[in-house]
Every structure is written in structure tokens, then in C-alpha cells.
Short mmCIF file of C-alpha atoms in Angstrom, two decimals:
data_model
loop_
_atom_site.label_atom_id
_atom_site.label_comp_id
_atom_site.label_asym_id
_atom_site.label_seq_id
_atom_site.Cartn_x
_atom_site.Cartn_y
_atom_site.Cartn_z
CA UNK A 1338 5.53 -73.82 12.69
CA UNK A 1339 8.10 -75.32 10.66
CA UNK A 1340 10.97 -73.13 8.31
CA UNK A 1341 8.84 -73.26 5.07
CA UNK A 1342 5.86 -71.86 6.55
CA UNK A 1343 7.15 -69.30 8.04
CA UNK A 1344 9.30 -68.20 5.36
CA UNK A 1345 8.09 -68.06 2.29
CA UNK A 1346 9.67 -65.31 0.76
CA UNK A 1347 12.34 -62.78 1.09
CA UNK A 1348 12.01 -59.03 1.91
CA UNK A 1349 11.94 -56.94 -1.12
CA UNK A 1350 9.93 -59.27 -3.27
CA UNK A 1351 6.72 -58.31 -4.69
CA UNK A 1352 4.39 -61.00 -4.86
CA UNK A 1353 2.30 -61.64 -1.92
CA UNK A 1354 3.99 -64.36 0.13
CA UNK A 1355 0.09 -65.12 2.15
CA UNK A 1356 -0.31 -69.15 0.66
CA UNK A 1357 -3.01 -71.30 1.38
CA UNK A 1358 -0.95 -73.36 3.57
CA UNK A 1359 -0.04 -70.60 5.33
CA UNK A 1360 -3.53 -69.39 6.20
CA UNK A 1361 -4.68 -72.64 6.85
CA UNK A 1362 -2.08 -73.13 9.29
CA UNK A 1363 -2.86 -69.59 10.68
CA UNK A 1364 -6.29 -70.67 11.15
CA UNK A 1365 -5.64 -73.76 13.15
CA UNK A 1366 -3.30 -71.90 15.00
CA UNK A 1367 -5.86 -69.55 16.28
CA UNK A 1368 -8.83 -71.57 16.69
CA UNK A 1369 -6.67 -73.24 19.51
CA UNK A 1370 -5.24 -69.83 21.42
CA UNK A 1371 -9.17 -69.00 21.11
CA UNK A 1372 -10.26 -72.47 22.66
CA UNK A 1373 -7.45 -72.60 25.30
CA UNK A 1374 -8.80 -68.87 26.80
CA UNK A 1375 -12.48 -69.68 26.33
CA UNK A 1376 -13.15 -67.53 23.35
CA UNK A 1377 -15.21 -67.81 20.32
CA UNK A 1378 -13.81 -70.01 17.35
CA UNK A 1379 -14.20 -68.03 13.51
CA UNK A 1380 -14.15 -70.53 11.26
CA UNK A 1381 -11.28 -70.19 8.39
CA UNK A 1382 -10.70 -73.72 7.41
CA UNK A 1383 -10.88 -75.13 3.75
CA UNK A 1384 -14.33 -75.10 2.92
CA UNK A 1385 -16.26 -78.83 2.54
CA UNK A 1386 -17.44 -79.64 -1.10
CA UNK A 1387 -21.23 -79.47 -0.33
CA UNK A 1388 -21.31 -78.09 3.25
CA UNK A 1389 -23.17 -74.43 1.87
CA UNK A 1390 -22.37 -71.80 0.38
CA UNK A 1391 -18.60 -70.52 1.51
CA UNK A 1392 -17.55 -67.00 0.67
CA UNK A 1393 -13.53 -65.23 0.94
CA UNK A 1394 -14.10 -62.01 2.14
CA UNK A 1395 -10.50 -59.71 3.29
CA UNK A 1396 -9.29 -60.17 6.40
CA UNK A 1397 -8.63 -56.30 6.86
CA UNK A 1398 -11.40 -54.21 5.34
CA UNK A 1399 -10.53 -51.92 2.52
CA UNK A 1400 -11.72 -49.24 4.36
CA UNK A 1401 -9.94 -49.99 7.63
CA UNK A 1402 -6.37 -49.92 5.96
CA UNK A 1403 -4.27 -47.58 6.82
CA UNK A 1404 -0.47 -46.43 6.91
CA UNK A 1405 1.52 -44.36 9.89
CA UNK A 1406 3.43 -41.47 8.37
CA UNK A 1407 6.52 -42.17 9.93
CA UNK A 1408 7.17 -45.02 7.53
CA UNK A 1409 8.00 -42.54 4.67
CA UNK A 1410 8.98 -39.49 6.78
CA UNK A 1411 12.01 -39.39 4.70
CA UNK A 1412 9.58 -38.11 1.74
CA UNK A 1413 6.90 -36.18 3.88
CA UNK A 1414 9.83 -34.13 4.83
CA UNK A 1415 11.75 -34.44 1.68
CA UNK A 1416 12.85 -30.80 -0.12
CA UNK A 1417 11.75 -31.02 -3.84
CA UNK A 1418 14.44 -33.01 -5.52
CA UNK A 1419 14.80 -34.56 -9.29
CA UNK A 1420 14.98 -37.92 -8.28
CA UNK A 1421 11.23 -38.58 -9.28
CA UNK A 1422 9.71 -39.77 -5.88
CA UNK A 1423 6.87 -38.35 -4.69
CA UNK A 1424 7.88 -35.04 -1.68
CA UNK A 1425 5.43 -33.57 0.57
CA UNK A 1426 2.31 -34.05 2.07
CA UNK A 1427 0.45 -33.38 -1.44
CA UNK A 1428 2.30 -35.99 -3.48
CA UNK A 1429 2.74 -38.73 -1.11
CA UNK A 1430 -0.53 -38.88 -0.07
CA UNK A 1431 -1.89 -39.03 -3.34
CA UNK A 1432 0.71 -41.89 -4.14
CA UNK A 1433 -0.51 -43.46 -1.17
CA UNK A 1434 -4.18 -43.02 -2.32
CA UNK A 1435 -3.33 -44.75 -5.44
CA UNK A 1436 -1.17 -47.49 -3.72
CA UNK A 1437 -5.13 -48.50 -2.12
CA UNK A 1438 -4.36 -46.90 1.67
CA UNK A 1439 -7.77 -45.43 2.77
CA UNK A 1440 -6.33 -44.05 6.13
CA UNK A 1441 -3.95 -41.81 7.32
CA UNK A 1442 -1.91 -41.99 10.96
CA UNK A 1443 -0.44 -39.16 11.04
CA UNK A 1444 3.29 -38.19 12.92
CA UNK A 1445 3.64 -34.97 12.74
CA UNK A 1446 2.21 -32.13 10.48
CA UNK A 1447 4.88 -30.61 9.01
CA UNK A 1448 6.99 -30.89 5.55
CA UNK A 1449 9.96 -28.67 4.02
CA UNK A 1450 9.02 -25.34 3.84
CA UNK A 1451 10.67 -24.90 0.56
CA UNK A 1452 7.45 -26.66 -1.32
CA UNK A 1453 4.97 -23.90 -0.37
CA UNK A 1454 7.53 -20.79 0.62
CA UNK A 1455 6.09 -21.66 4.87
CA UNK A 1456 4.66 -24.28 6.60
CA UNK A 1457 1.84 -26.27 5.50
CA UNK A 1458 -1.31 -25.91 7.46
CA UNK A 1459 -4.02 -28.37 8.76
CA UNK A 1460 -6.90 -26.76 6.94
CA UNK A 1461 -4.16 -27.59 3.85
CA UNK A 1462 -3.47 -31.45 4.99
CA UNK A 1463 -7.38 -31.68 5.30
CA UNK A 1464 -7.67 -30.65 1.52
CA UNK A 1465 -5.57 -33.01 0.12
CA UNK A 1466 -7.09 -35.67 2.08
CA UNK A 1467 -10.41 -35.38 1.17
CA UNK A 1468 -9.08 -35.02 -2.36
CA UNK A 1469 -7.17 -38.21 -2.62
CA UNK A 1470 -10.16 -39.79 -0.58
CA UNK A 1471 -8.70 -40.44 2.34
CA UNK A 1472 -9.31 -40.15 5.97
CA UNK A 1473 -7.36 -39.39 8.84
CA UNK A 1474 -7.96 -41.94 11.68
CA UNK A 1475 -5.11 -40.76 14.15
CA UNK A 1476 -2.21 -39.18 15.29
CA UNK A 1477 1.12 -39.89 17.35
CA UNK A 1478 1.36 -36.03 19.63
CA UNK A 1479 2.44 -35.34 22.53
CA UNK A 1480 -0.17 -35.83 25.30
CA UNK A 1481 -0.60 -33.57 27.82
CA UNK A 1482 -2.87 -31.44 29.93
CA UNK A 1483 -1.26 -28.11 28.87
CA UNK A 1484 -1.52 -28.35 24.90
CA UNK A 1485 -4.15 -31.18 24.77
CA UNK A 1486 -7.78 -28.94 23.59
CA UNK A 1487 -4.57 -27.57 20.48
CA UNK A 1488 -4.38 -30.79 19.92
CA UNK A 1489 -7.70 -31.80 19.72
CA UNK A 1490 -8.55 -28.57 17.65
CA UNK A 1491 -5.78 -29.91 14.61
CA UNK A 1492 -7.39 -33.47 15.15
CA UNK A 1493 -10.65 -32.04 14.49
CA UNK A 1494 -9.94 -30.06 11.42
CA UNK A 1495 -8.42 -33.31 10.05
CA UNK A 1496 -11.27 -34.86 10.79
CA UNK A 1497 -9.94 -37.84 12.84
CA UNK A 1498 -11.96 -39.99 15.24
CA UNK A 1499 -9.09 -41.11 16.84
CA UNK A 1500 -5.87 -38.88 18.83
CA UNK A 1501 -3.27 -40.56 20.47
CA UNK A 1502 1.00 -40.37 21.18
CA UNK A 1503 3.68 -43.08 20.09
CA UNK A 1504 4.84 -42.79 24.23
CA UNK A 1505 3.66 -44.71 27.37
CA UNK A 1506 1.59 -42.51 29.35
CA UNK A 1507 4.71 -42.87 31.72
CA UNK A 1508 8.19 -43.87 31.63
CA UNK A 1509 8.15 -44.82 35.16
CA UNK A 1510 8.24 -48.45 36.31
CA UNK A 1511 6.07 -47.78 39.77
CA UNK A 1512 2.31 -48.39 40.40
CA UNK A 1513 1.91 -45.04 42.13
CA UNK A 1514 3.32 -43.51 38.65
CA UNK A 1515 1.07 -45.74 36.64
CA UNK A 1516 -1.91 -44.78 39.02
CA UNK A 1517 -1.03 -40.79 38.64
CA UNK A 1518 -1.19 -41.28 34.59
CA UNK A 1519 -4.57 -43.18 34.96
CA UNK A 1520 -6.37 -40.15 37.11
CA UNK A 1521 -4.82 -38.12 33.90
CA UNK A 1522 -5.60 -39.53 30.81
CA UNK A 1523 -9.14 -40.19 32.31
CA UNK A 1524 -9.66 -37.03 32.63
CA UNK A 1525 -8.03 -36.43 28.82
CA UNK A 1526 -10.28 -38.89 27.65
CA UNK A 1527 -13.04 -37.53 28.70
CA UNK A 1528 -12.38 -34.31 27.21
CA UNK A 1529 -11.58 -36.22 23.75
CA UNK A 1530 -14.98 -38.29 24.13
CA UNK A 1531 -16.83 -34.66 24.58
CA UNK A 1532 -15.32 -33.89 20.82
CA UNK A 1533 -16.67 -37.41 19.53
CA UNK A 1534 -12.91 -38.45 19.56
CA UNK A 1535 -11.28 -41.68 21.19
CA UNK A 1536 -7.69 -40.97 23.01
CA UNK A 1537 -5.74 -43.75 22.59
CA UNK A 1538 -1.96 -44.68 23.43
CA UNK A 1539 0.49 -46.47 21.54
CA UNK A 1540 2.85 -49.15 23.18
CA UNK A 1541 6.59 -50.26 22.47
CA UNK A 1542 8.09 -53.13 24.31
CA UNK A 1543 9.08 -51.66 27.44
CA UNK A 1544 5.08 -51.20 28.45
CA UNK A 1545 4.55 -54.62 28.71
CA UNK A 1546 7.79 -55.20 30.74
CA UNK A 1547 6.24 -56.07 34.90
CA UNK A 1548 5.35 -53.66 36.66
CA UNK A 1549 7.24 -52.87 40.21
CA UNK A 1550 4.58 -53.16 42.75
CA UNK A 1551 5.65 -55.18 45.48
CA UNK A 1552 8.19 -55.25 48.78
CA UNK A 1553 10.97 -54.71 50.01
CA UNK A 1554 11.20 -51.50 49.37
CA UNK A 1555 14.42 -49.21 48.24
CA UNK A 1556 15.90 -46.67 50.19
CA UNK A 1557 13.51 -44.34 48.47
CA UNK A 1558 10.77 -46.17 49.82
CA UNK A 1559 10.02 -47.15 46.31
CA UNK A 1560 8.95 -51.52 45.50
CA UNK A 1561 11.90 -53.81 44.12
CA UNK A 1562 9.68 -56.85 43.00
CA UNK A 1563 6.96 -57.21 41.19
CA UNK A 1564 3.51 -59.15 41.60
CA UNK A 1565 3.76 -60.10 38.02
CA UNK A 1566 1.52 -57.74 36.62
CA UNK A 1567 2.72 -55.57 33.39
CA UNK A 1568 2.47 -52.16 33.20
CA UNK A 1569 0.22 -51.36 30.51
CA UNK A 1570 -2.21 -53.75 31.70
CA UNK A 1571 -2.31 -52.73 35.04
CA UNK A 1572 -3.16 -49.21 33.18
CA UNK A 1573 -6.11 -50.72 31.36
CA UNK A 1574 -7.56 -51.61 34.20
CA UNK A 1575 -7.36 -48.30 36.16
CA UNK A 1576 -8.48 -46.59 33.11
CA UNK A 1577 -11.94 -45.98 32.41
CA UNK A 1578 -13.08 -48.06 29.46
CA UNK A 1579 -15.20 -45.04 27.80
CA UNK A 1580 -11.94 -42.72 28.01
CA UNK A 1581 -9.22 -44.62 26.82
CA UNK A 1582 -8.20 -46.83 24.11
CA UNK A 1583 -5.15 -48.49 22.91
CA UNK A 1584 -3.18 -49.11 19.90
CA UNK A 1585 -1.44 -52.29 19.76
CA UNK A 1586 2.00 -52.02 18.06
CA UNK A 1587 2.01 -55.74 17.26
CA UNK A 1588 5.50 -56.00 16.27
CA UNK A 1589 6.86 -54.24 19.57
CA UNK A 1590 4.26 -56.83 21.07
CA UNK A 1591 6.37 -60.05 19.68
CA UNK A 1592 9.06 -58.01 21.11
CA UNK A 1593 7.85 -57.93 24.84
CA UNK A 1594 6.92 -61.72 24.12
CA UNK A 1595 11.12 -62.66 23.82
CA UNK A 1596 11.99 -60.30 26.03
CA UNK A 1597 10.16 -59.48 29.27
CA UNK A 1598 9.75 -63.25 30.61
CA UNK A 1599 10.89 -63.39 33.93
CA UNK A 1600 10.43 -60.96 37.47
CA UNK A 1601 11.15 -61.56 40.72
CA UNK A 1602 7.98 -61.95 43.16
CA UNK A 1603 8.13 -60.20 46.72
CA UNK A 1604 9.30 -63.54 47.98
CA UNK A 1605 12.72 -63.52 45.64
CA UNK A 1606 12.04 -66.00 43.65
CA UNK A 1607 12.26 -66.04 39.44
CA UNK A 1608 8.88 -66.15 38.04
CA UNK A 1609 8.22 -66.78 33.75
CA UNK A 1610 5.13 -65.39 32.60
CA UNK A 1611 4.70 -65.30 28.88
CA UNK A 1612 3.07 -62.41 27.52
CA UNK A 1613 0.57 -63.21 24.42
CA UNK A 1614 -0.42 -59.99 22.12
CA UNK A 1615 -3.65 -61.85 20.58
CA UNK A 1616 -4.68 -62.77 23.93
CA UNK A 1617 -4.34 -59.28 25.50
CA UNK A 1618 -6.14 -57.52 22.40
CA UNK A 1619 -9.26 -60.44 22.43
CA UNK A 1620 -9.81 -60.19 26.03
CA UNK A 1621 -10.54 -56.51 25.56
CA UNK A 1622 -11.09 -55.96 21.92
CA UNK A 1623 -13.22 -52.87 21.98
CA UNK A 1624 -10.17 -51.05 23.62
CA UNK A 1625 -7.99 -51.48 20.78
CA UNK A 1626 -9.26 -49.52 17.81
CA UNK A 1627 -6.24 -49.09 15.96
CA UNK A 1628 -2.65 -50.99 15.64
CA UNK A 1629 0.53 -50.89 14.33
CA UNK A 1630 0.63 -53.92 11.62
CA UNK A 1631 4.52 -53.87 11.79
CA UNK A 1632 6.32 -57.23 10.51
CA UNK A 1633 9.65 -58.53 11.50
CA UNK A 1634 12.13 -61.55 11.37
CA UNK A 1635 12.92 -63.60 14.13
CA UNK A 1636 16.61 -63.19 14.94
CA UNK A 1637 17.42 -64.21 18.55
CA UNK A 1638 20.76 -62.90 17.93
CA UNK A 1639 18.98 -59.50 18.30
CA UNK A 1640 18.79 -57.90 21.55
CA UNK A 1641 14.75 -57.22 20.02
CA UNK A 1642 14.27 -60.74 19.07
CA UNK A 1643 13.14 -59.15 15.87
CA UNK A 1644 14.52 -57.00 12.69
CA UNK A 1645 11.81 -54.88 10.83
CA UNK A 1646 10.57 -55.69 7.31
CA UNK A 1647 7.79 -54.43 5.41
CA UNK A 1648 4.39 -56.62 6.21
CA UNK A 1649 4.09 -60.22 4.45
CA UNK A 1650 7.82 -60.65 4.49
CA UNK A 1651 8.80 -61.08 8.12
CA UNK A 1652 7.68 -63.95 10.88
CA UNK A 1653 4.71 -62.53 12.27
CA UNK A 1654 1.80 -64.13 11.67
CA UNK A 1655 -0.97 -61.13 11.01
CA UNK A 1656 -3.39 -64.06 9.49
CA UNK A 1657 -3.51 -65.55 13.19
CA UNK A 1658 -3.54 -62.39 14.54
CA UNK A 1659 -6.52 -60.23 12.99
CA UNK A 1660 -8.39 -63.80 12.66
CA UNK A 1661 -8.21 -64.00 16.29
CA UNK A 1662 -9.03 -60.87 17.93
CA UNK A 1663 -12.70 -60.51 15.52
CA UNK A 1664 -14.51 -57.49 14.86
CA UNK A 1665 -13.04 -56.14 11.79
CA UNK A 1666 -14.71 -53.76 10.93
CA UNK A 1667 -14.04 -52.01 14.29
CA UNK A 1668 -9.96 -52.10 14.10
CA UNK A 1669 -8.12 -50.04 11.98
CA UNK A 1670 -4.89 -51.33 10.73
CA UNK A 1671 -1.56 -48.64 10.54
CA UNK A 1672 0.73 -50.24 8.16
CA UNK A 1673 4.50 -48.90 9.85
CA UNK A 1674 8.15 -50.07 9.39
CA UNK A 1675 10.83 -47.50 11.32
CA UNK A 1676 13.38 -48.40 9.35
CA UNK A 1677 11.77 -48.38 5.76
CA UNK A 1678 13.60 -44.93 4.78
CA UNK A 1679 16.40 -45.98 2.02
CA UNK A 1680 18.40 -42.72 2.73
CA UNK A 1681 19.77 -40.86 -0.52
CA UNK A 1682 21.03 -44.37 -2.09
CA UNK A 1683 17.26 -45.24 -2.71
CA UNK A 1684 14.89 -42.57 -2.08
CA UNK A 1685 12.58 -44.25 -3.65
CA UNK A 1686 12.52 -47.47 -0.82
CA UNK A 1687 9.80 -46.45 2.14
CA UNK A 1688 7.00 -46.36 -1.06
CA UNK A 1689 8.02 -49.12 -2.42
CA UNK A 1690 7.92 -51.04 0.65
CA UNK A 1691 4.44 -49.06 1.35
CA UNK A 1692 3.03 -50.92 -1.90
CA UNK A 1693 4.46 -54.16 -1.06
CA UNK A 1694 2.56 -53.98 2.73
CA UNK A 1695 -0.21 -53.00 0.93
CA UNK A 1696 -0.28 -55.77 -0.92
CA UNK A 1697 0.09 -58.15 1.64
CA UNK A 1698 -2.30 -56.94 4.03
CA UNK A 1699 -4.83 -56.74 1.04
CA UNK A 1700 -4.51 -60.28 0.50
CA UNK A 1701 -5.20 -61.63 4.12
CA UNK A 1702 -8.99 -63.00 3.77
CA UNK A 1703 -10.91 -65.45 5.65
CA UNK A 1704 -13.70 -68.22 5.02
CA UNK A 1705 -16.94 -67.57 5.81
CA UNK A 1706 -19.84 -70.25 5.52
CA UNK A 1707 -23.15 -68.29 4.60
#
């Protein structure tokens, strides 16, 4: 992919920076990573004067697109102010409702408690959502055995299908951890499923990094290689299929991709393995209902590989992405940039930015032939 195509615009501007050439080259792109792993081809290529009737139809439907929360935390938790932006759940969700969002991720379910005199409750959130007409299709909580039916007792009064956490289900780096976290969230998963809800986890880099599963061991007994297997997909597969899902945090994805290349095998030697997001999500697409659409620019110079932008302005090629892994209307897309806050120089930036990403995702479409 040469310069041009894969920057077409600069962060901050508000026209939609999704060209023709750039889908078009998106679609070639993933008809081959679909052909090379055996997959189904879609077909998004210019459609043939007189080869039937063709039809654009979005990429990500309406319905399906969502925002995180934590991308304008700064004015969720805002105190009233005079600067004119929108404070609080009520007013940023209904500025979000009017941006286009349809869903709601949420991070937390507090704002300042100077807006209502004490804290907001969830019967209150649920209010406003249904009154902006939107719907709540997850959370980031914490995760565990001893608060998870509270948990699922706030999801439910929000009304979401999905609960999940923004942390791995553990920190560790060792397959007995990994195992101990699968017996867990099994069992969590199960309880979740019992309450028509899907429990789901939320990856950064670090998950894909290689798991440490093979000899010698350390002086705690413990493995100092690896076979070569990552860690969060050596959790799929201990997890039960029924009990827990995933949400793909694509940009932390492109992330792992640069940056968790090489492990040593139990023989010493340097391995490269190349991790692939699209592949990892189409192998197993029912298992990934929701994701983090999260752009960034390539900047090697980075010890990420990446810096954040809002969606449509950064390298990351969501066309090729979403095009690839199929079944839209299954997956839910959470627009989220962690560093779209402007601070008190430009309150006003994490909305702004939120109706720019909206923009952009709205615009990804595909060809269909009918």
C-alpha cells in the first residue's frame, strides 16, 4: 500500500477520507488474506456495466454502531461549566444520539454529582437511553466471582446483551494461570448466558504477546520458552464457545502485530510468528461480537508502532477489516480513541472527534451483486 493510499487526509479534518481507490484497494486486499486461509471471498470490486443489478449497502450497519464511553469521559464526568459542551450522562448521550451512534459501551456509571445533587442511578442511565433511542450493548467492569450477579443486575437494568471488562482475564504470562482463568470465566459465562447475556473480554496488546508454556523451567519451577502459542488464543480455546466471547480492540491488535514477533522455542532458538487480527477474528467470527474500531498512525518511532486518531484518519484499514471477517449484522462496532479528551484548552475535542468517527465509519459500504 503505497503513501497516497494510505493517507489521504489529516486528523482533524471533516470530510470522510474513505475514496474509491481506497476501498477498492481494501477489497483486493482482503479477498487475498481470505483466499490464502481458505475462507470465503465477498465480493466488493467495481461493479461490471451489465453484469446485474449491483447495490452499496454500509459496511457497518446503522444499527450496529456504537461508541465506548471512555472516549469522552472528560464530559461524562464533566461538572456543569459555561463553555457550551454537552456534561453528563443526559446531554452527551443525547449529542451522541444526534451525532447517529445507536449504541452505547459503557465505562463506568457514574458522572459529577453536582448535576443531580448525588449520583446518578442505572434505572436513570436506562431513561435517557431509551429516550435518545439508544441501546446499551456493553460494558468495561471489573470481572469477578465476588461482585459478578451486581454486575449482571446493572447490565440488566440497562438492558445490555453484552457484559464484559477492558482487562485480560489474567495478567500472568503462564499456561497454568491462563488455564485457572478459563475454569473461571466458564463458569461466569455460564451464569451471564442464564440472564440471556454474552460475557465477553476485551484485549490490549500484551494478550496477544506468546504465551510461556514450555521448558526449562525457572527456579520457581515456572516455563522460560514458549511453544509459540499467544495467550489469548490459547484462552479461546480452553474456553467454552457458548460462555465466552471476545471483543477485538483492533487498534491494540495492529499493535501486537509490530510488536510481539519473535519467542524463543524450548530448544533456544528465535522464532517470528506474525500475528494477523482479521485472521484471528474470521477463523472464529461468532466469538467476537463486539470491537473496539480504534484508528491510529503508523509511527515506528513509537514504542506502540501506532499513535491514536479518531477513525478514517489514521493507517488502519477498517474497509479490509469488517469486509473480511463477514457477518455484519452480528458485530457491533465501539467507536474509542483514549486520547480524544482535549483537556480545558478544547473541551469541546472528544465530540468533535466522536462526529468525525462517525462519519467515517458511516461511510464504509460494500458492493453487493443482487
Amino acid at each position: 500500500m503505497d503513501e497516497a493510499q494510505r493517507r489521504e487526509g489529516q486528523p482533524g479534518r471533516p470530510n470522510p477520507q474513505l475514496t474509491r481507490r481506497r476501498i477498492l484497494t481494501a477489497s483486493a486486499g482482503a479477498a487475498a488474506v481470505l483466499g490464502a486461509a481458505g475462507l470465503p471471498v465477498l465480493q466488493t470490486a467495481t461493479p461490471a456495466i451489465g453484469k446485474g443489478t449491483w447495490t452499496v449497502e454500509p459496511l457497518i450497519p446503522e444499527q450496529n454502531r456504537g461508541i465506548i464511553l471512555y472516549s469522552v469521559r472528560d464530559r461524562i464526568s464533566a461538572a456543569p461549566d459555561d463553555s457550551g459542551v454537552p456534561y453528563g450522562f443526559e446531554r452527551v448521550l443525547a449529542r451522541l444520539a444526534e451525532l447517529g451512534y445507536k449504541e452505547i459501551e459503557f465505562a463506568g456509571y457514574n458522572q459529577h454529582s453536582s448535576i443531580l445533587g448525588r449520583q446518578i442511578t442505572p434505572t436513570e442511565i436506562r431513561k435517557i437511553l431509551d429516550d435518545n433511542g439508544l441501546v446499551a450493548n456493553g460494558t468495561h467492569a471489573s470481572i469477578n466471582a465476588a461482585t459478578f450477579q451486581q454486575q449482571l443486575d446493572i447490565a440488566e437494568e440497562l438492558g445490555m446483551k453484552n457484559i464484559g471488562t477492558g482487562s485480560d482475564p489474567t495478567n500472568s504470562n503462564y499456561q497454568s494461570d491462563w488455564d485457572a482463568a478459563a475454569d473461571l470465566w466458564n463458569e461466569l459465562g455460564r451464569q451471564a448466558r442464564d440472564r440471556k447475556m454474552r460475557l465477553y473480554t476485551h484485549n490490549h496488546d500484551a494478550a496477544y504477546n506468546f504465551l510461556l508454556d514450555a521448558g526449562p523451567l525457572d527456579a520457581n519451577g515456572r516455563p522460560t520458552r514458549s511453544s509459540g502459542v499467544r495467550k489469548l488464543e490459547y484462552f479461546m480455546a480452553k474456553t467454552d464457545a457458548k460462555y465466552v466471547f471476545f471483543e477485538m480492540d483492533i487498534y491494540w491488535g495492529y499493535v501486537a502485530r509490530f510488536k510481539h514477533t519473535k519467542y524463543i522455542n524450548s530448544a533456544g532458538r528465535e522464532r517470528t510468528s506474525i500475528f494477523d487480527p482479521i485472521l484471528t477474528v474470521a477463523r472464529r467470527t461468532k466469538r467476537f461480537p463486539l470491537f473496539h474500531a480504534k484508528d491510529g498512525n503508523r509511527n515506528t518511532a513509537l514504542a506502540n508502532g501506532y499513535e491514536m486518531t479518531p477513525l478514517g484518519e489514521g493507517d488502519i484499514n477498517f474497509q479490509q477489516f469488517f469486509q473480511t471477517i463477514g457477518e455484519p449484522d452480528f458485530h457491533h462496532a465501539n467507536w474509542e480513541q483514549d486520547s480524544a479528551p482535549g483537556g480545558a484548552a478544547n473541551p469541546g475535542q472528544s465530540l468533535d472527534f466522536a462526529a468525525l468517527s462517525y462519519q467515517n465509519m458511516a461511510d464504509l459500504t460494500i458492493y453487493r451483486n443482487e
